[in-house]
XYZ file of C-alpha atoms in Angstrom:
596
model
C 72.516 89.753 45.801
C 73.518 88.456 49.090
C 70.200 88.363 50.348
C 68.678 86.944 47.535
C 71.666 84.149 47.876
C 70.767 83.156 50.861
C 67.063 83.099 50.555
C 67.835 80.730 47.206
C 70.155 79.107 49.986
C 67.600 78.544 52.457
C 64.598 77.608 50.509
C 65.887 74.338 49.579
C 66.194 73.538 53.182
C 61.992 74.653 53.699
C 61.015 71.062 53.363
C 63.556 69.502 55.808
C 62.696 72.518 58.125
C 58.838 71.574 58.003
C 59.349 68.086 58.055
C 61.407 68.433 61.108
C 59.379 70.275 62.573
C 56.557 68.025 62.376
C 58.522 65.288 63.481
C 59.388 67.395 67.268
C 55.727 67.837 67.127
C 54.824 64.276 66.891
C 57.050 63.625 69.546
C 56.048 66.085 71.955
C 52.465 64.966 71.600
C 52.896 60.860 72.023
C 55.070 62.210 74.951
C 52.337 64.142 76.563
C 50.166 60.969 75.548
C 52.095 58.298 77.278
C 52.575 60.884 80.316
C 49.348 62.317 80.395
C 47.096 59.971 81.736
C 48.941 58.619 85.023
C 49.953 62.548 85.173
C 46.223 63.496 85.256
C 45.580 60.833 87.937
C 48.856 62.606 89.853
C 47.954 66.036 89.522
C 44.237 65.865 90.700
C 45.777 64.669 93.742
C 48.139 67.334 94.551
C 45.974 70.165 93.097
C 46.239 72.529 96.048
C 42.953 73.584 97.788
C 41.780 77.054 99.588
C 41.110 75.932 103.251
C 41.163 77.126 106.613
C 43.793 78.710 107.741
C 45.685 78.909 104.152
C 48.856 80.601 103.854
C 49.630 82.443 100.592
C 53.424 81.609 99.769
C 54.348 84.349 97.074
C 57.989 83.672 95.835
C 60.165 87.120 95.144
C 62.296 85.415 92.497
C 63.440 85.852 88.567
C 61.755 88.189 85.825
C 58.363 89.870 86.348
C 57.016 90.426 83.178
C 53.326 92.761 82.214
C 51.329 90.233 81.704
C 51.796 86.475 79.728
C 52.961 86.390 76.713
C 52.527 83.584 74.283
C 55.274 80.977 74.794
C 58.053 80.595 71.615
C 57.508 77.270 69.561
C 61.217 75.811 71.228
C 60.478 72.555 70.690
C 64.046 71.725 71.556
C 63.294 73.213 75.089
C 59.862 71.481 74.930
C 61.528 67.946 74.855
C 64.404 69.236 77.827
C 61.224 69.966 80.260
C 62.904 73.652 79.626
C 58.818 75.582 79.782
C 59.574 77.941 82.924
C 57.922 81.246 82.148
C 58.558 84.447 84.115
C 55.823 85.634 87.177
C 53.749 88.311 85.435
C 52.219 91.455 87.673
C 49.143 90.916 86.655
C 48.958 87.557 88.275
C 50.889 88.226 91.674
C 48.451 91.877 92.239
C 45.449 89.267 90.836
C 46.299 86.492 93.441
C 47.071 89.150 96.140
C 43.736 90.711 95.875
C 41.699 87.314 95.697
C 43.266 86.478 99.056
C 42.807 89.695 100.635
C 39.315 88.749 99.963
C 39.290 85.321 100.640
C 38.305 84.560 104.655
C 40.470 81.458 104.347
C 43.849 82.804 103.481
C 45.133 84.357 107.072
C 48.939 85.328 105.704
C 50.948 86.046 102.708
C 54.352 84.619 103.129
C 57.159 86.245 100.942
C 60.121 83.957 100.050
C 63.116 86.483 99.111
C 64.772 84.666 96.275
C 66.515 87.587 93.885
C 64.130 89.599 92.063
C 64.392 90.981 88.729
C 62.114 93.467 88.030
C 61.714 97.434 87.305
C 61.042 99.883 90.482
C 57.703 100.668 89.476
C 56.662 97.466 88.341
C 58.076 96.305 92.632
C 56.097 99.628 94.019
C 52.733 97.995 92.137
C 53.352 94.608 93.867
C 54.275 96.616 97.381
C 51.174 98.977 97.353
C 48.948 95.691 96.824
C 50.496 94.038 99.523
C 49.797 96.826 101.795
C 46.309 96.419 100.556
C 46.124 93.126 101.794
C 47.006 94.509 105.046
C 44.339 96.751 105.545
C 41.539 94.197 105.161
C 43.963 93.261 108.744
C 45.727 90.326 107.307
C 49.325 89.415 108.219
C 52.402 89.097 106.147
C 55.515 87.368 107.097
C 59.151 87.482 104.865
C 62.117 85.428 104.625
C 65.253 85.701 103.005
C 68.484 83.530 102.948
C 69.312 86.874 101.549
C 67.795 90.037 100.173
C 68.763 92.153 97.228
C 67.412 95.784 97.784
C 64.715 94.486 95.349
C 63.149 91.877 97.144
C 63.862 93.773 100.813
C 61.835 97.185 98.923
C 58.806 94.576 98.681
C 59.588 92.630 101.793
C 59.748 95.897 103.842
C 55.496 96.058 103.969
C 55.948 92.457 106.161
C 55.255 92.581 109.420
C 57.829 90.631 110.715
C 61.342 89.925 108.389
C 63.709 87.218 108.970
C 66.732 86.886 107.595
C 69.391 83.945 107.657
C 71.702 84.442 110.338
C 74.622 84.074 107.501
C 72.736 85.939 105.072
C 72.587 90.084 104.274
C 70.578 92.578 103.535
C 72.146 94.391 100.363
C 70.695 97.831 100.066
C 72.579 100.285 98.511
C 71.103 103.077 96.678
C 70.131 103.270 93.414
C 72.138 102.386 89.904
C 72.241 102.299 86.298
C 75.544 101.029 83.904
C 75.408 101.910 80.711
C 77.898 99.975 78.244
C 79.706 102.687 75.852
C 80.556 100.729 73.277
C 82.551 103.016 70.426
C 86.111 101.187 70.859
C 84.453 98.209 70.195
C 82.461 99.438 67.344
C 85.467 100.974 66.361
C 87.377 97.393 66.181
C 84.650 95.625 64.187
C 84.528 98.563 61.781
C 81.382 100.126 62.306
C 81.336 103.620 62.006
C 77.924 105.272 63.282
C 76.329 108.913 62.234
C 74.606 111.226 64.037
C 71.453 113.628 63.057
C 69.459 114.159 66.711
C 67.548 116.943 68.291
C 67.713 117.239 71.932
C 70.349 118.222 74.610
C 69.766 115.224 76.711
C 68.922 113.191 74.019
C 72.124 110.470 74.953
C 70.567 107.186 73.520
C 73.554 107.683 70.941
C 76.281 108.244 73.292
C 76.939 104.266 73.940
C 77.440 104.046 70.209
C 79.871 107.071 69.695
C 81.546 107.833 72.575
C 83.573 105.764 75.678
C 82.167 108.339 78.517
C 78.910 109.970 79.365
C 78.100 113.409 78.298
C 77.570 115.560 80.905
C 73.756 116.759 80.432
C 73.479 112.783 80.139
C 75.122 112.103 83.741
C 72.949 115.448 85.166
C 69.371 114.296 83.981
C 70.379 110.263 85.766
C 71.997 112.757 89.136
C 68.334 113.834 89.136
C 66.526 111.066 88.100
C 67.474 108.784 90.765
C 67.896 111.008 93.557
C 64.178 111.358 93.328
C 63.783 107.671 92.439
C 65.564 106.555 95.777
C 64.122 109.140 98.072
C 60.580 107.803 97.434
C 61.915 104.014 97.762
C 64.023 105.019 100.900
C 60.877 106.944 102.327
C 58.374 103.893 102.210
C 61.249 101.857 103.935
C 61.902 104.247 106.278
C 58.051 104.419 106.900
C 57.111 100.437 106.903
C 60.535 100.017 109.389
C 59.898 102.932 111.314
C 63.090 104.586 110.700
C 64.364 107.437 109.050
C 65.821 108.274 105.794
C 68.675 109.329 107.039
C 69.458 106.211 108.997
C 69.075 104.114 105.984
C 71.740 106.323 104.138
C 73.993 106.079 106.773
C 73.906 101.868 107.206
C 74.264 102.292 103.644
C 77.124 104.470 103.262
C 79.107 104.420 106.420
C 77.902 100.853 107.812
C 78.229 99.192 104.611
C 75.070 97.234 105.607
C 74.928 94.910 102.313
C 78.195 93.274 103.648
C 76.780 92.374 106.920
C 76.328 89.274 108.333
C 72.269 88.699 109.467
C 72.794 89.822 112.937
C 73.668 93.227 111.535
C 70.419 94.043 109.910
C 68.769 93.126 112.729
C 70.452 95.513 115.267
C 70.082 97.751 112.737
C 66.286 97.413 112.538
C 65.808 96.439 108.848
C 64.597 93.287 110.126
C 63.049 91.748 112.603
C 65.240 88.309 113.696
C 68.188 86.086 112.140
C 66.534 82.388 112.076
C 67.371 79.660 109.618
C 64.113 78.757 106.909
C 63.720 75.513 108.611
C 61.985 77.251 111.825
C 59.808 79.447 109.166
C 56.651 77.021 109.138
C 56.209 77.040 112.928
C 56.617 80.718 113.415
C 53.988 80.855 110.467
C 51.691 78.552 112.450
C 52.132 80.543 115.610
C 51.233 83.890 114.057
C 47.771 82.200 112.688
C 47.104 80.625 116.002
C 47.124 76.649 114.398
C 49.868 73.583 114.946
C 51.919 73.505 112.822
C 50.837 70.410 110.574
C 47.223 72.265 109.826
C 48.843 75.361 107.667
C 47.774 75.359 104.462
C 49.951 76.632 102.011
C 48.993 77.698 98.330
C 50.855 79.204 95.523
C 50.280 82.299 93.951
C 48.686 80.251 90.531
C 46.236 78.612 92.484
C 44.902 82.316 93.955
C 45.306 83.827 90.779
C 42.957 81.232 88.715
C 40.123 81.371 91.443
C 39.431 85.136 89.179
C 38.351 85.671 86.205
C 39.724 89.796 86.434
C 40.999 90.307 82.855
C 38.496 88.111 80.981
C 34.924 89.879 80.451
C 35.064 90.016 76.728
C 32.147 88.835 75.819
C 30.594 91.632 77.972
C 28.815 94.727 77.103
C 30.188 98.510 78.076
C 33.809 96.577 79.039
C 37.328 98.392 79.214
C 39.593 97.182 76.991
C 43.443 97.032 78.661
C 45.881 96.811 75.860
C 49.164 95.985 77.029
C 52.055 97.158 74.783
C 55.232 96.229 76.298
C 59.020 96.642 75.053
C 60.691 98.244 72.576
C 58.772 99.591 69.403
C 59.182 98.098 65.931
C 58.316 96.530 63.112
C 57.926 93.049 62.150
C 59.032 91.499 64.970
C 57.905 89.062 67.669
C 59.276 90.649 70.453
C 58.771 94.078 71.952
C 55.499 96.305 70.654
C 55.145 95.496 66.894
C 53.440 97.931 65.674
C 52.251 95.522 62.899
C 50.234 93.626 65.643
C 48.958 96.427 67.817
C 47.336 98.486 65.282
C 45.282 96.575 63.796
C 44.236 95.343 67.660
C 43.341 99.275 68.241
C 41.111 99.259 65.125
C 39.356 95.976 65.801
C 38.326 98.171 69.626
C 37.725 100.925 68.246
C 35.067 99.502 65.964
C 33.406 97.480 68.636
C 30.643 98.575 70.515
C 31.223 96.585 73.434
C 34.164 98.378 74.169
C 33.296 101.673 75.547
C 37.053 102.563 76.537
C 40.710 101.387 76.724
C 43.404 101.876 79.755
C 46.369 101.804 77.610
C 49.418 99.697 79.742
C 52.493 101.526 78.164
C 56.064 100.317 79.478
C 58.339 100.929 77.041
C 61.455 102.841 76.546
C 60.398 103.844 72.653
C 62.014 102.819 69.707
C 60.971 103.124 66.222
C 59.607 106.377 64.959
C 57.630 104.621 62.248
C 56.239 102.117 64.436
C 55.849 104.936 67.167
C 53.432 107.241 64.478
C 51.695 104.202 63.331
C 50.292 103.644 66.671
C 49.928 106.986 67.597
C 47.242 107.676 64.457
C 45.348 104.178 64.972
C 44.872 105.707 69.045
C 43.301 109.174 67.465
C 41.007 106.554 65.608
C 39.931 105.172 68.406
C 39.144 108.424 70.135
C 37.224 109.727 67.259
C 34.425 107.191 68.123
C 33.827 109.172 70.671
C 36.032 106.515 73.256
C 37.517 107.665 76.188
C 41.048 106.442 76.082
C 43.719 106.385 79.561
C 47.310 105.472 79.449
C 48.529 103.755 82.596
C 52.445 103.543 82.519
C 55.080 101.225 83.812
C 58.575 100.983 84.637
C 59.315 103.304 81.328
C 57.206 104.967 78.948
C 59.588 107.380 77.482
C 59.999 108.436 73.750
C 58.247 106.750 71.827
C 57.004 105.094 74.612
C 55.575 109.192 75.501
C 54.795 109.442 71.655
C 51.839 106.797 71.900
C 50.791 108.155 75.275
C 50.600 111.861 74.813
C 46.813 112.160 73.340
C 45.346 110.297 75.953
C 41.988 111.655 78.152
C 43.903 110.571 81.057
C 47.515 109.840 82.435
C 48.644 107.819 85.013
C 52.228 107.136 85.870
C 53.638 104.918 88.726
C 55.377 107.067 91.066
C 58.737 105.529 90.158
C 58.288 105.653 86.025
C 60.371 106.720 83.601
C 59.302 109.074 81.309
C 59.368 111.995 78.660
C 62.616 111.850 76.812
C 61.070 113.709 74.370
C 63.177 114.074 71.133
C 64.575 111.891 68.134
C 67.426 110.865 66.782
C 68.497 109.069 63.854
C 71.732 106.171 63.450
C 73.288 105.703 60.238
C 75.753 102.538 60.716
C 78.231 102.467 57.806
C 79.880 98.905 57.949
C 82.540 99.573 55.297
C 85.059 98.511 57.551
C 83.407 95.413 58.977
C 82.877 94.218 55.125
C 86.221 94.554 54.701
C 87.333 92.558 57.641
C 85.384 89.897 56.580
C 86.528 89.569 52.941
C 83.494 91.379 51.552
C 83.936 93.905 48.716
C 80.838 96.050 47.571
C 80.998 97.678 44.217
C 77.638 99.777 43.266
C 76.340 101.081 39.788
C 73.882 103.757 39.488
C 71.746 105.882 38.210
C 71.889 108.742 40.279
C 75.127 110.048 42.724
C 72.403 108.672 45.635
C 70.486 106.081 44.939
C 72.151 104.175 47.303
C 71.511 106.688 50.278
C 71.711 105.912 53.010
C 74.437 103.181 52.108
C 75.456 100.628 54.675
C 79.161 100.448 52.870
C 79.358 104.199 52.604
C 79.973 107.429 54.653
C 77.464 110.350 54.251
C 78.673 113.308 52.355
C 77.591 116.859 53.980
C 74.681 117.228 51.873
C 73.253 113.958 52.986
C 74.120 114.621 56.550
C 72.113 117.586 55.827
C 69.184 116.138 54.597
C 68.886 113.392 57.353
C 69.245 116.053 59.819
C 66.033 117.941 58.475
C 64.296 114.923 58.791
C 64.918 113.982 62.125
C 63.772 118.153 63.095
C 61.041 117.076 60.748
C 60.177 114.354 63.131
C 61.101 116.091 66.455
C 58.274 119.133 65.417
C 55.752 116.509 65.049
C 56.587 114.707 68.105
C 56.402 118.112 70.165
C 53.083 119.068 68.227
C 51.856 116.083 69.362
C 52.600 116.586 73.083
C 51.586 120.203 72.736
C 47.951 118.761 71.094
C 47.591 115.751 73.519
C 48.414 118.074 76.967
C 46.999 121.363 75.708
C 49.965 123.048 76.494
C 52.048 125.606 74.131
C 54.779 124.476 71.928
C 57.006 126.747 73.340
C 56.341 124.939 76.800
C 57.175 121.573 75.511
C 59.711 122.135 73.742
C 61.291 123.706 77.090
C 61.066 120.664 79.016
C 61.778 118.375 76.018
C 65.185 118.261 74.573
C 65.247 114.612 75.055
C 65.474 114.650 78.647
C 63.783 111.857 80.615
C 61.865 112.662 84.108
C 60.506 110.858 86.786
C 56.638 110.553 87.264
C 56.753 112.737 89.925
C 58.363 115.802 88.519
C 56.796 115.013 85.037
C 53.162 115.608 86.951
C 54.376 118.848 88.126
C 55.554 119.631 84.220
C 52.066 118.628 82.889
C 53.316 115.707 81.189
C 51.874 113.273 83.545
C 47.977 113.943 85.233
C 47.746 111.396 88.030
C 49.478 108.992 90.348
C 48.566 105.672 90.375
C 48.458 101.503 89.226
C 47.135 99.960 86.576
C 44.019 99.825 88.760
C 43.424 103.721 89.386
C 43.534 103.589 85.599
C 40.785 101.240 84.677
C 38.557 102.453 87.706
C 39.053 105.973 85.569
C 38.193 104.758 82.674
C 34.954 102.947 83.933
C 33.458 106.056 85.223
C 30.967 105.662 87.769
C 31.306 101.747 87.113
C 33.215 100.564 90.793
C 33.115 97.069 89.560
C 33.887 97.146 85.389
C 33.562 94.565 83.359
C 37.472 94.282 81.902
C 39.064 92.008 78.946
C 42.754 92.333 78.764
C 44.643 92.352 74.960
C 46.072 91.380 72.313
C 44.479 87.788 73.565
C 47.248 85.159 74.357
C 47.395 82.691 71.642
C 50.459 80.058 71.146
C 52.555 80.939 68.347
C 52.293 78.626 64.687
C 55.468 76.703 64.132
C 55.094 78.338 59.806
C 55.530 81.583 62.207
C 58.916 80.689 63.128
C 59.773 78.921 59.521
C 58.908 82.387 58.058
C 60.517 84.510 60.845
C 64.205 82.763 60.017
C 63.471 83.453 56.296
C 63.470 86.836 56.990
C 66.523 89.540 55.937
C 69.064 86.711 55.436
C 71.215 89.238 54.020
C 71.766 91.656 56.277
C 71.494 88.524 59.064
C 74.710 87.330 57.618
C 76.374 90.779 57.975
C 75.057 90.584 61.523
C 76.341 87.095 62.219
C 80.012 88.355 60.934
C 79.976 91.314 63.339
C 78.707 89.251 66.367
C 81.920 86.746 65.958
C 84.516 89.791 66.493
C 82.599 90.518 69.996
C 84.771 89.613 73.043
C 81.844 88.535 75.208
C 78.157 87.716 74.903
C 76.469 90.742 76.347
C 78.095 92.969 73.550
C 77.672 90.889 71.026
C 73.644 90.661 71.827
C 74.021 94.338 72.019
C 75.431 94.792 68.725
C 72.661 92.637 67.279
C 69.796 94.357 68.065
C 71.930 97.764 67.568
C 71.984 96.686 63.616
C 68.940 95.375 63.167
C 67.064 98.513 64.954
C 65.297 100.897 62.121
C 67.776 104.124 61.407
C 65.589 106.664 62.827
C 64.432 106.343 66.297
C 62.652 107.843 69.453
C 64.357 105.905 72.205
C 65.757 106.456 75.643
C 69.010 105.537 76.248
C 69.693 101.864 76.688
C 69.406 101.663 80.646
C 67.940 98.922 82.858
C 67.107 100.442 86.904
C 66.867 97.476 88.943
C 66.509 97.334 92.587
């Protein structure tokens, strides 16, 4: 009834929504048209050019996302000049390779601006730069200040600078997760259990106020191994050891330090202010300074067309599927979308194999199984299909991996975390807070099951239990199939426990180290130059997409909106969001975000 009151609600309001709508879009486009044509005269004058002595200036700042996604309809945001989208990897490792191999860029310059982005997602962007100095070009980094992010990328330069009032801030590796059960607890939410797996802790936020200990063990492990890799290329780029960068770490307190520090220390090279940057650039390439030519990273990335072969015969199909798995949704890996985007491959003939781009922490078992079976399709025409993973491709993120010809895991992903688990929220109490009342009539003692206004009796418990085993021996069947290895095997190193790449290769759940790259040179054969067409193809979204988006589960979005109100800060309340709106049964790691 409540949903159906506040789809009544909301329908009346279609029209003015539409008309609205087309209103922002006649406004945008007689602003573009009064703009546009002094703006084209502007901009063909400043488009930069590839010349002589060009300098690649490659800013370490903000997100780094996959690949581009298409933009969200914000018209609002539109009209604010708001239409900043994150860097993508694909375009930094496209424009670092087309000046590697471009006589007229001499130098990539790094500007050290706060990076946000996953360790293996940096290592892909660091092995690429090293790349770029084998075919004996120079790189040169500068930082009013480096988080351990940036300086993990930075490291390859080879000379760093640093502000003299700045810091290095290297500190090891670390993950918070946000247990959340008093708060739960004071918006009355009650959440239950059915799982399988030991380490299976994507729960524990929800349930408990501490981490278990398996939990805490597996993360001990996980990054320990994580951070000796990362340390190890530093050590290696800097010439140092290991144990010297533990030490300014943990005794020095290095990220505290004033420039001069890090460079006695030898993490860089010389304390200078970013006004002096240009001529020291201008030295290194052996011009004054006025004749440097600096380019962005767009302007190298464009001069390819890497990505874009589809109208070619015998291509490799990448398929990117990034973010959580669901159903119905824009964001994250709908399964809705990607599916039918296998099919349409697997039924061309110009495709003659797919590299897979998994980096995802799971999610939905559904969604997961949907995916999984549209991938056997695609193999059954006799395709050879390779999974190349990301930051995280763990659960479900594993799930849709596991049947692949081929593997390949950054050294620093996140994987495995094989096992399910299933969250039943009953929001009895929060309906109460709220002034809601449910009263039910029915036919049978459980139609209603599983009810959101309701705790599970023991025999329900016991049937969602049995379903989520249900699920977990099809998920290790699946593994066993996909890595020809014995049940008994998987289920040994399963248990919901997550693993880096590294260890996972020595387990068998993993076959090869390596990039996107390795992947689709795999999956070309003895093609060294492929023919490649990335997907799903970038489209801009409808504005009817969004009308029908916010038409969607009014009901329970009201329920949603009541719970989000009681939240003391923003970051739970997003959290508690997507928490009730996730499908009950799930095969997710547990919510963690490793940034450098």
């Amino acid at each position: 009834m409540l949903k159906k009151f506040f789809l009544n609600f909301l329908s009346s309001f279609v029209a003015t929504w539409v008309a609205l709508g087309l209103f922002l879009i006649t406004a945008v486009i007689v602003i573009v048209a009064m703009v546009g044509k002094a703006g084209i005269s502007a901009a063909s004058e400043n488009v930069e050019k590839v010349k002589k002595h060009s300098v690649m200036t490659l800013e370490l700042s903000g997100e780094i996302i996959e690949r581009e996604q298409a933009p969200d309809l914000d018209y609002i945001r539109l009209l604010q000049g708001d239409v900043e989208a994150p860097q993508t990897l694909v375009d930094l490792v496209s424009a670092v390779r087309e000046a590697a191999d471009d006589k007229n860029i001499d130098m990539i310059y790094l500007k050290c601006q706060g990076v946000a982005a996953g360790p293996a997602t940096l290592n892909a962007l660091r092995q690429e730069l090293l790349r770029f100095k084998a075919a004996g070009k120079k790189i040169y980094a500068y930082g009013d200040a480096m988080l351990q992010g940036d300086y993990y990328v930075a490291s390859v330069a080879d000379s760093l600078f640093i502000n003299p009032g700045g810091s290095v801030a290297i500190h090891g590796i670390g993950g918070t997760t946000l247990f959340m059960k008093d708060l739960f607890d004071k918006i009355g939410v009650e959440f239950q259990i059915v799982k399988v797996g030991t380490f299976k802790s994507a729960v524990e936020p929800y349930i408990m106020n501490e981490m278990s200990a398996p939990a805490r063990a597996q993360l001990d492990t996980l990054y320990g191994g994580m951070w000796k890799y990362i340390a190890g290329d530093i050590a290696k780029s800097r010439k140092m050891s290991v144990e010297k960068i533990n030490d300014l770490i943990n005794k020095d307190f290095i990220m505290v330090q004033e420039g001069d520090a890090a460079v006695r220390a030898g993490l860089v090279d010389k304390a200078v202010y970013e006004r002096t940057m240009d001529a020291r650039i201008a030295r290194a390439i052996g011009v004054d300074e006025d004749d440097v030519n600096f380019v962005g990273v767009s302007t190298m990335a464009v001069r390819g067309d890497y990505g874009s072969a589809y109208a070619s015969k015998d291509r490799v199909a990448v398929l990117f599927a990034e973010g959580e798995i669901r159903e119905g949704t824009k964001n994250g890996i709908n399964c809705e979308v990607l599916v039918p985007e296998i099919v349409r491959l697997a039924d061309d003939d110009e495709v003659k194999s797919m590299v897979l781009r998994v980096n995802s922490p799971g999610g939905s078992v559904f969604g997961s199984d949907l995916i999984g079976e549209a991938l056997a399709y695609f193999k059954s025409k006799g395709k050879k299909l390779i999974v190349s993973m990301g930051d995280y491709a763990a659960s479900g993120g594993y799930w849709i991996s596991c049947e692949a010809d081929c593997i390949f895991a950054d050294p620093l992903t996140i994987t495995g975390s094989i096992g399910i688990f299933g969250m039943i929220p009953n929001a009895a109490g929060l309906a109460s807070k709220v002034g809601i009342h449910p009263q039910s009539v029915t036919t049978n003692p459980d139609a209603n099951f599983p009810s959101l206004f309701q705790s599970m009796n023991a025999e329900q418990m016991g049937a969602m239990q049995k379903m989520v085993e249900r699920g977990y021996d099809k998920f290790v069947g699946r593994v066993a199939k996909g890595r020809r290895m014995p049940e008994s095997k998987v289920r040994a190193i399963a248990e919901g426990r997550v693993w880096s790449a590294e260890k996972a290769r020595e387990l068998g759940l993993v076959d090869r180290l390596g990039g996107l790259q390795d992947a689709i040179l795999f999956a070309a054969g003895d093609d060294k130059d492929p023919a490649v067409a990335f997907y799903p193809v970038v489209e801009p979204n409808g504005f009817m997409q969004l009308i029908q988006l916010s038409l969607r589960n009014q009901g329970a979005e009201a329920l949603i909106r009541e719970a989000v109100k009681l939240c003391p800060d923003a970051a739970s309340a997003l959290e508690v969001a997507n928490t009730l709106r996730r499908r009950t049964v799930q095969a997710r790691m547990m919510p963690m975000e490793v940034r450098l």
